[in-house]
Amino acid sequence: MKIRDWFKFVLFSVTPHLVFDEIGYLFSRVDEGLRAKTKNGHNAYIFLACDYANMGDYAITKAQENMLKRMYPDRIVHVIPMKKTYSGIKTILSVGNYDDVVTTIGGGNMNELYYGYERKRNFIVKKLSAYNILAFPQSVAYGENLFGRLAMRRSCLIYSQHANLTFMARDKNAYATMSRLFPNNKVVLAPDVVMTLDLWRNTERKGVVLSMRNDREASHDNVTVERLLADCKKLGLDVRNHDTCYYKEGMSLQSTFDSLIDDYSSAELVVTDRLHGMILAFVTGTPALVLPNNNGKVEAGIEWIRACGYIKMADFSGMNHENDKFSGIIGIRPSRSAFEKLHRTFVYTFLHNFKK
């Protein structure tokens, strides 16, 4: 573990679980605006919604909101951002409409790397024990280290005590892990909710968009990226960098998201090692060459959309020439009918399997 992970492990191992969240909750206030909108019942909530510059998580929030409106057309959907978690819980409990539906954001934060999210999900489940909770599609990646095992044990304890908690696993690996760790909870297999978006556009396409990680989930090195850039240039391809975590000062999250979708929709090819880089390429009808990250969620996620024909996993073994990397993907024409066939299946999964 890194030094900061050791520090977190020591801090959280010597303090009662969720004590810091209880303190935050104690000093939070009821959101009177939200309370006025929810007091008549028939509500659905999205907790841990994206309020930060990660366009993959922002896409999840948008897609989850859209899907809940379709799943529950008679309910009002309320988006509660990450920073308002405690006041959101306190407001819901003050209203006491126990037939309301509570959901937590999907993503890849069920681990110790993003422990702030996992802790808050623990806290939501603990506090809202009388509510039906749907945890939208997640990957699971608790580390094989002291901190990872601590986070896993504490999550297992909290989740096992909730009688009406359903987990959606967004790949088969996550499904197997969740089924083993959370035997008292319902676990179902479902695609990442961003796959239910349809953002196809008829636009002129030119060049390559590079969306590569530069964090602890990256499995490549700078040399790999430099070689990809060099290979693109040798093939006469214009390359521009646009990561899903790019943020320009002064831009709203919606404007930042729109800018990313504009760039993907005008590209001949996206090269990415980000799961949502791959998924956003899929929902915009953009060919993509996908590299693995370090925890397997990209390789697992591509299985949902491989049949579309325009999203391909890169295999660098034995590739000694730039044409090897891009053969079969440059110049491909994505099939709208292939997309629609998969898209209908994904939407059906949510509308017919989880509404009840």
Coordinates of C-alpha atoms in Angstrom, one line a residue:
M1 CA 0.0 0.0 0.0
K2 CA 1.0 3.6 -0.6
I3 CA 1.7 5.9 2.4
R4 CA -1.7 7.6 2.2
D5 CA -3.4 4.2 2.1
W6 CA -1.5 3.2 5.2
F7 CA -2.6 6.4 6.9
K8 CA -6.3 5.8 5.9
F9 CA -6.0 2.2 7.1
V10 CA -4.7 3.2 10.5
L11 CA -7.2 6.1 10.9
F12 CA -10.2 4.0 10.0
S13 CA -9.1 0.9 11.8
V14 CA -8.7 2.7 15.2
T15 CA -12.0 4.6 14.9
P16 CA -15.6 3.2 15.0
H17 CA -17.0 2.5 11.5
L18 CA -18.8 5.6 10.1
V19 CA -18.0 7.8 13.0
F20 CA -16.9 10.6 10.7
D21 CA -20.1 10.3 8.7
E22 CA -22.2 10.4 11.9
I23 CA -20.4 13.6 12.8
G24 CA -21.1 15.1 9.4
Y25 CA -24.7 13.9 9.6
L26 CA -25.1 15.5 13.1
F27 CA -24.1 18.9 11.8
S28 CA -26.2 18.7 8.6
R29 CA -29.6 20.3 8.2
V30 CA -32.8 19.3 6.6
D31 CA -33.1 20.6 3.0
E32 CA -36.4 22.5 3.2
G33 CA -36.6 22.9 -0.6
L34 CA -36.2 19.2 -1.1
R35 CA -38.6 18.4 1.8
A36 CA -41.3 20.5 0.2
K37 CA -40.9 18.6 -3.1
T38 CA -41.0 15.2 -1.5
K39 CA -43.6 15.4 1.3
N40 CA -46.5 14.2 -0.8
G41 CA -44.7 10.9 -1.6
H42 CA -44.1 9.1 -4.9
N43 CA -40.4 9.9 -5.1
A44 CA -37.2 8.2 -6.3
Y45 CA -33.8 9.4 -5.2
I46 CA -30.3 9.2 -6.7
F47 CA -27.7 9.4 -4.0
L48 CA -24.0 10.1 -4.5
A49 CA -24.7 11.8 -7.8
C50 CA -21.8 13.4 -9.6
D51 CA -20.9 16.9 -8.6
Y52 CA -17.3 16.8 -9.7
A53 CA -15.3 16.8 -12.9
N54 CA -15.5 13.1 -14.0
M55 CA -17.6 12.8 -17.1
G56 CA -17.9 9.1 -16.8
D57 CA -19.6 9.5 -13.4
Y58 CA -21.6 12.5 -14.8
A59 CA -22.8 10.3 -17.6
I60 CA -23.9 7.6 -15.1
T61 CA -25.9 10.3 -13.2
K62 CA -27.6 11.5 -16.3
A63 CA -28.4 8.0 -17.6
Q64 CA -29.6 6.8 -14.1
E65 CA -31.9 9.8 -13.9
N66 CA -33.3 9.2 -17.4
M67 CA -33.8 5.5 -16.6
L68 CA -35.5 6.1 -13.3
K69 CA -38.0 8.4 -15.0
R70 CA -38.8 5.6 -17.4
M71 CA -39.0 3.0 -14.7
Y72 CA -41.2 5.0 -12.4
P73 CA -43.1 7.5 -14.6
D74 CA -45.5 8.2 -11.6
R75 CA -42.6 9.3 -9.3
I76 CA -40.5 12.4 -9.1
V77 CA -36.8 11.7 -9.4
H78 CA -34.6 13.7 -7.1
V79 CA -30.8 13.9 -7.7
I80 CA -28.8 14.3 -4.5
P81 CA -25.2 15.2 -5.2
M82 CA -22.3 13.6 -3.3
K83 CA -21.7 16.7 -1.1
K84 CA -25.4 16.7 0.1
T85 CA -25.5 13.1 1.2
Y86 CA -26.0 13.8 4.9
S87 CA -28.7 16.5 4.4
G88 CA -30.4 14.3 1.8
I89 CA -30.7 11.4 4.3
K90 CA -31.9 13.7 7.1
T91 CA -34.5 15.2 4.8
I92 CA -35.9 11.9 3.6
L93 CA -36.1 10.6 7.2
S94 CA -37.9 13.8 8.2
V95 CA -40.6 13.2 5.6
G96 CA -41.0 9.4 6.3
N97 CA -42.4 8.2 3.0
Y98 CA -41.2 4.6 3.3
D99 CA -42.6 3.6 -0.1
D100 CA -40.2 5.9 -1.8
V101 CA -37.4 4.3 -3.9
V102 CA -33.8 5.0 -3.0
T103 CA -30.9 4.4 -5.4
T104 CA -27.2 4.8 -5.2
I105 CA -25.0 5.8 -8.1
G106 CA -23.5 3.1 -10.3
G107 CA -19.8 3.0 -11.1
G108 CA -16.6 1.5 -10.0
N109 CA -16.1 2.8 -6.5
M110 CA -16.9 -0.3 -4.4
N111 CA -13.4 -0.6 -3.1
E112 CA -10.8 1.1 -0.8
L113 CA -9.4 3.3 -3.6
Y114 CA -12.5 5.5 -3.5
Y115 CA -13.3 4.8 0.1
G116 CA -15.2 8.1 0.5
Y117 CA -17.9 6.7 -1.9
E118 CA -18.0 3.3 -0.3
R119 CA -18.2 4.7 3.2
K120 CA -21.1 7.0 2.2
R121 CA -22.9 4.1 0.5
N122 CA -22.4 2.2 3.8
F123 CA -23.9 5.1 5.7
I124 CA -26.9 5.5 3.3
V125 CA -27.7 1.8 3.7
K126 CA -27.4 2.0 7.5
K127 CA -29.5 5.1 7.9
L128 CA -32.2 4.2 5.3
S129 CA -32.8 0.7 6.6
A130 CA -36.6 1.0 6.2
Y131 CA -36.4 1.9 2.5
N132 CA -36.1 -0.2 -0.6
I133 CA -32.6 0.5 -2.0
L134 CA -31.3 -0.2 -5.5
A135 CA -27.6 0.0 -5.9
F136 CA -27.1 0.7 -9.6
P137 CA -24.5 -1.3 -11.6
Q138 CA -21.2 -1.5 -9.9
S139 CA -17.8 -3.2 -10.3
V140 CA -16.1 -4.6 -7.2
A141 CA -12.4 -4.3 -6.6
Y142 CA -11.5 -4.6 -2.9
G143 CA -7.7 -4.9 -2.7
E144 CA -5.8 -7.8 -1.3
N145 CA -4.3 -5.6 1.4
L146 CA -5.1 -4.6 4.9
F147 CA -7.1 -1.5 3.9
G148 CA -9.0 -3.4 1.2
R149 CA -9.9 -6.2 3.6
L150 CA -11.0 -3.7 6.3
A151 CA -13.3 -1.9 3.8
M152 CA -14.7 -5.3 2.6
R153 CA -15.5 -6.6 6.1
R154 CA -17.2 -3.4 7.1
S155 CA -19.3 -3.2 3.9
C156 CA -20.3 -6.9 4.3
L157 CA -21.5 -6.2 7.8
I158 CA -23.6 -3.1 6.9
Y159 CA -25.1 -4.5 3.8
S160 CA -26.0 -7.9 5.3
Q161 CA -28.3 -6.1 7.9
H162 CA -30.5 -4.4 5.2
A163 CA -33.5 -6.5 4.3
N164 CA -34.4 -4.8 1.0
L165 CA -31.1 -4.0 -0.6
T166 CA -30.5 -5.0 -4.2
F167 CA -27.1 -4.8 -5.9
M168 CA -26.7 -4.6 -9.7
A169 CA -23.4 -6.1 -10.8
R170 CA -22.2 -4.6 -14.1
D171 CA -20.2 -7.6 -15.2
K172 CA -19.9 -11.3 -14.5
N173 CA -16.9 -10.9 -12.3
A174 CA -18.7 -8.4 -10.1
Y175 CA -21.8 -10.6 -10.0
A176 CA -19.7 -13.6 -8.7
T177 CA -17.9 -11.4 -6.1
M178 CA -21.1 -9.7 -4.9
S179 CA -23.0 -13.0 -4.6
R180 CA -20.2 -14.4 -2.5
L181 CA -19.7 -11.3 -0.3
F182 CA -23.4 -10.3 0.1
P183 CA -25.4 -13.6 0.4
N184 CA -28.2 -11.9 2.4
N185 CA -28.8 -9.4 -0.4
K186 CA -30.3 -9.8 -3.8
V187 CA -27.7 -9.5 -6.6
V188 CA -28.6 -9.2 -10.3
L189 CA -26.5 -8.8 -13.4
A190 CA -27.1 -5.6 -15.4
P191 CA -25.1 -3.4 -17.9
D192 CA -23.6 -0.1 -16.9
V193 CA -26.5 2.3 -17.1
V194 CA -24.6 4.6 -19.5
M195 CA -25.2 1.9 -22.1
T196 CA -28.9 2.9 -22.1
L197 CA -28.0 6.4 -23.6
D198 CA -28.4 7.0 -27.3
L199 CA -26.1 9.9 -28.4
W200 CA -25.7 9.1 -32.1
R201 CA -25.2 12.0 -34.4
N202 CA -24.7 12.4 -38.2
T203 CA -21.6 14.5 -38.2
E204 CA -18.4 14.7 -40.2
R205 CA -15.6 12.7 -38.5
K206 CA -12.0 13.4 -38.6
G207 CA -9.0 12.4 -36.5
V208 CA -8.4 10.4 -33.3
V209 CA -9.4 11.3 -29.7
L210 CA -7.1 9.9 -27.0
S211 CA -8.8 9.4 -23.6
M212 CA -6.2 7.8 -21.3
R213 CA -6.0 7.3 -17.6
N214 CA -3.2 9.0 -15.5
D215 CA -4.2 7.6 -12.1
R216 CA -3.9 4.4 -10.0
E217 CA -6.1 2.4 -12.3
A218 CA -3.8 2.9 -15.3
S219 CA -2.0 -0.2 -16.5
H220 CA 0.0 1.4 -19.2
D221 CA 3.1 3.6 -19.0
N222 CA 4.0 6.8 -20.8
V223 CA 6.0 4.9 -23.4
T224 CA 2.8 3.1 -24.5
V225 CA 0.9 6.4 -25.0
E226 CA 3.9 7.9 -26.9
R227 CA 4.0 4.9 -29.2
L228 CA 0.3 5.1 -29.9
L229 CA 0.6 8.8 -30.7
A230 CA 3.6 8.1 -33.0
D231 CA 1.7 5.3 -34.7
C232 CA -1.3 7.5 -35.3
K233 CA 0.9 10.2 -36.8
K234 CA 2.6 7.7 -39.1
L235 CA -0.8 6.8 -40.5
G236 CA -1.6 10.4 -41.1
L237 CA -4.1 10.6 -38.3
D238 CA -4.7 13.9 -36.5
V239 CA -4.6 13.2 -32.7
R240 CA -6.2 15.3 -30.0
N241 CA -6.3 14.6 -26.2
H242 CA -9.7 14.7 -24.5
D243 CA -9.9 12.7 -21.3
T244 CA -13.2 12.0 -19.6
C245 CA -11.8 13.7 -16.5
Y246 CA -10.9 16.9 -18.4
Y247 CA -12.3 20.1 -16.9
K248 CA -11.9 23.7 -17.9
E249 CA -12.3 26.4 -15.3
G250 CA -15.6 28.2 -15.6
M251 CA -17.4 25.5 -17.5
S252 CA -20.4 23.8 -16.0
L253 CA -20.5 20.0 -15.8
Q254 CA -23.1 19.9 -18.5
S255 CA -21.1 22.0 -20.8
T256 CA -18.0 19.9 -20.1
F257 CA -20.0 16.8 -20.9
D258 CA -21.4 18.3 -24.1
S259 CA -17.9 19.2 -25.2
L260 CA -16.7 15.6 -24.7
I261 CA -19.6 14.2 -26.7
D262 CA -19.0 16.7 -29.5
D263 CA -15.4 15.6 -29.7
Y264 CA -16.2 11.9 -29.7
S265 CA -19.0 12.4 -32.3
S266 CA -16.6 14.2 -34.6
A267 CA -13.8 11.6 -34.3
E268 CA -12.9 8.7 -36.7
L269 CA -11.6 6.8 -33.7
V270 CA -11.4 6.9 -29.9
V271 CA -8.4 5.3 -28.2
T272 CA -9.0 4.8 -24.5
D273 CA -8.3 2.7 -21.4
R274 CA -11.3 4.2 -19.6
L275 CA -14.4 2.1 -19.2
H276 CA -16.6 5.1 -19.9
G277 CA -14.4 6.2 -22.7
M278 CA -15.3 2.9 -24.3
I279 CA -19.0 3.2 -23.4
L280 CA -19.4 6.8 -24.6
A281 CA -17.8 5.7 -27.9
F282 CA -20.4 3.0 -28.1
V283 CA -23.4 5.3 -27.4
T284 CA -22.1 7.9 -29.9
G285 CA -21.5 5.4 -32.6
T286 CA -17.7 6.1 -32.6
P287 CA -15.2 3.3 -33.4
A288 CA -12.9 2.7 -30.5
L289 CA -9.6 0.9 -29.8
V290 CA -9.7 -0.1 -26.1
L291 CA -6.8 -0.8 -23.8
P292 CA -7.1 -2.6 -20.5
N293 CA -6.8 -0.9 -17.1
N294 CA -5.4 -2.5 -14.0
N295 CA -8.4 -4.1 -12.4
G296 CA -10.1 -5.9 -15.3
K297 CA -13.3 -3.8 -15.5
V298 CA -12.7 -2.7 -19.0
E299 CA -12.1 -6.2 -20.3
A300 CA -15.3 -7.4 -18.5
G301 CA -17.3 -4.4 -19.6
I302 CA -16.6 -4.8 -23.3
E303 CA -18.4 -8.2 -23.3
W304 CA -21.7 -6.3 -23.2
I305 CA -21.0 -4.4 -26.4
R306 CA -18.5 -6.5 -28.4
A307 CA -21.2 -7.6 -30.8
C308 CA -21.7 -4.0 -32.1
G309 CA -18.6 -4.5 -34.2
Y310 CA -17.0 -1.1 -33.8
I311 CA -15.5 -1.4 -30.3
K312 CA -12.4 -3.5 -30.2
M313 CA -9.9 -4.5 -27.5
A314 CA -6.3 -3.9 -28.4
D315 CA -3.9 -6.8 -28.1
F316 CA -0.3 -5.6 -28.3
S317 CA 1.3 -9.0 -28.1
G318 CA 3.1 -9.6 -31.3
M319 CA 2.2 -6.3 -32.8
N320 CA 5.4 -4.7 -34.3
H321 CA 3.8 -2.3 -36.8
E322 CA 1.4 0.6 -36.4
N323 CA -1.0 -1.0 -38.9
D324 CA -1.4 -4.0 -36.7
K325 CA -2.8 -2.0 -33.9
F326 CA -5.3 -0.1 -36.1
S327 CA -6.2 -2.7 -38.6
G328 CA -9.9 -3.5 -38.7
I329 CA -10.9 -0.4 -36.8
I330 CA -9.8 2.6 -38.9
G331 CA -12.4 3.4 -41.5
I332 CA -15.0 1.1 -40.1
R333 CA -18.7 2.2 -40.5
P334 CA -20.6 1.5 -37.3
S335 CA -23.9 -0.2 -37.7
R336 CA -26.9 1.7 -36.3
S337 CA -29.0 -1.5 -36.4
A338 CA -26.4 -3.4 -34.4
F339 CA -26.3 -0.6 -31.8
E340 CA -30.1 -0.5 -31.6
K341 CA -30.4 -4.2 -31.0
L342 CA -28.0 -4.1 -28.1
H343 CA -29.5 -0.8 -26.8
R344 CA -33.0 -2.2 -26.7
T345 CA -31.7 -5.2 -24.7
F346 CA -30.0 -2.9 -22.1
V347 CA -33.1 -0.7 -21.7
Y348 CA -35.3 -3.7 -21.4
T349 CA -33.1 -5.1 -18.6
F350 CA -33.9 -2.1 -16.4
L351 CA -37.5 -1.5 -17.4
H352 CA -38.6 -5.1 -16.9
N353 CA -36.3 -6.5 -14.3
F354 CA -36.0 -3.8 -11.6
K355 CA -39.2 -1.7 -11.7
K356 CA -40.9 -3.9 -9.1

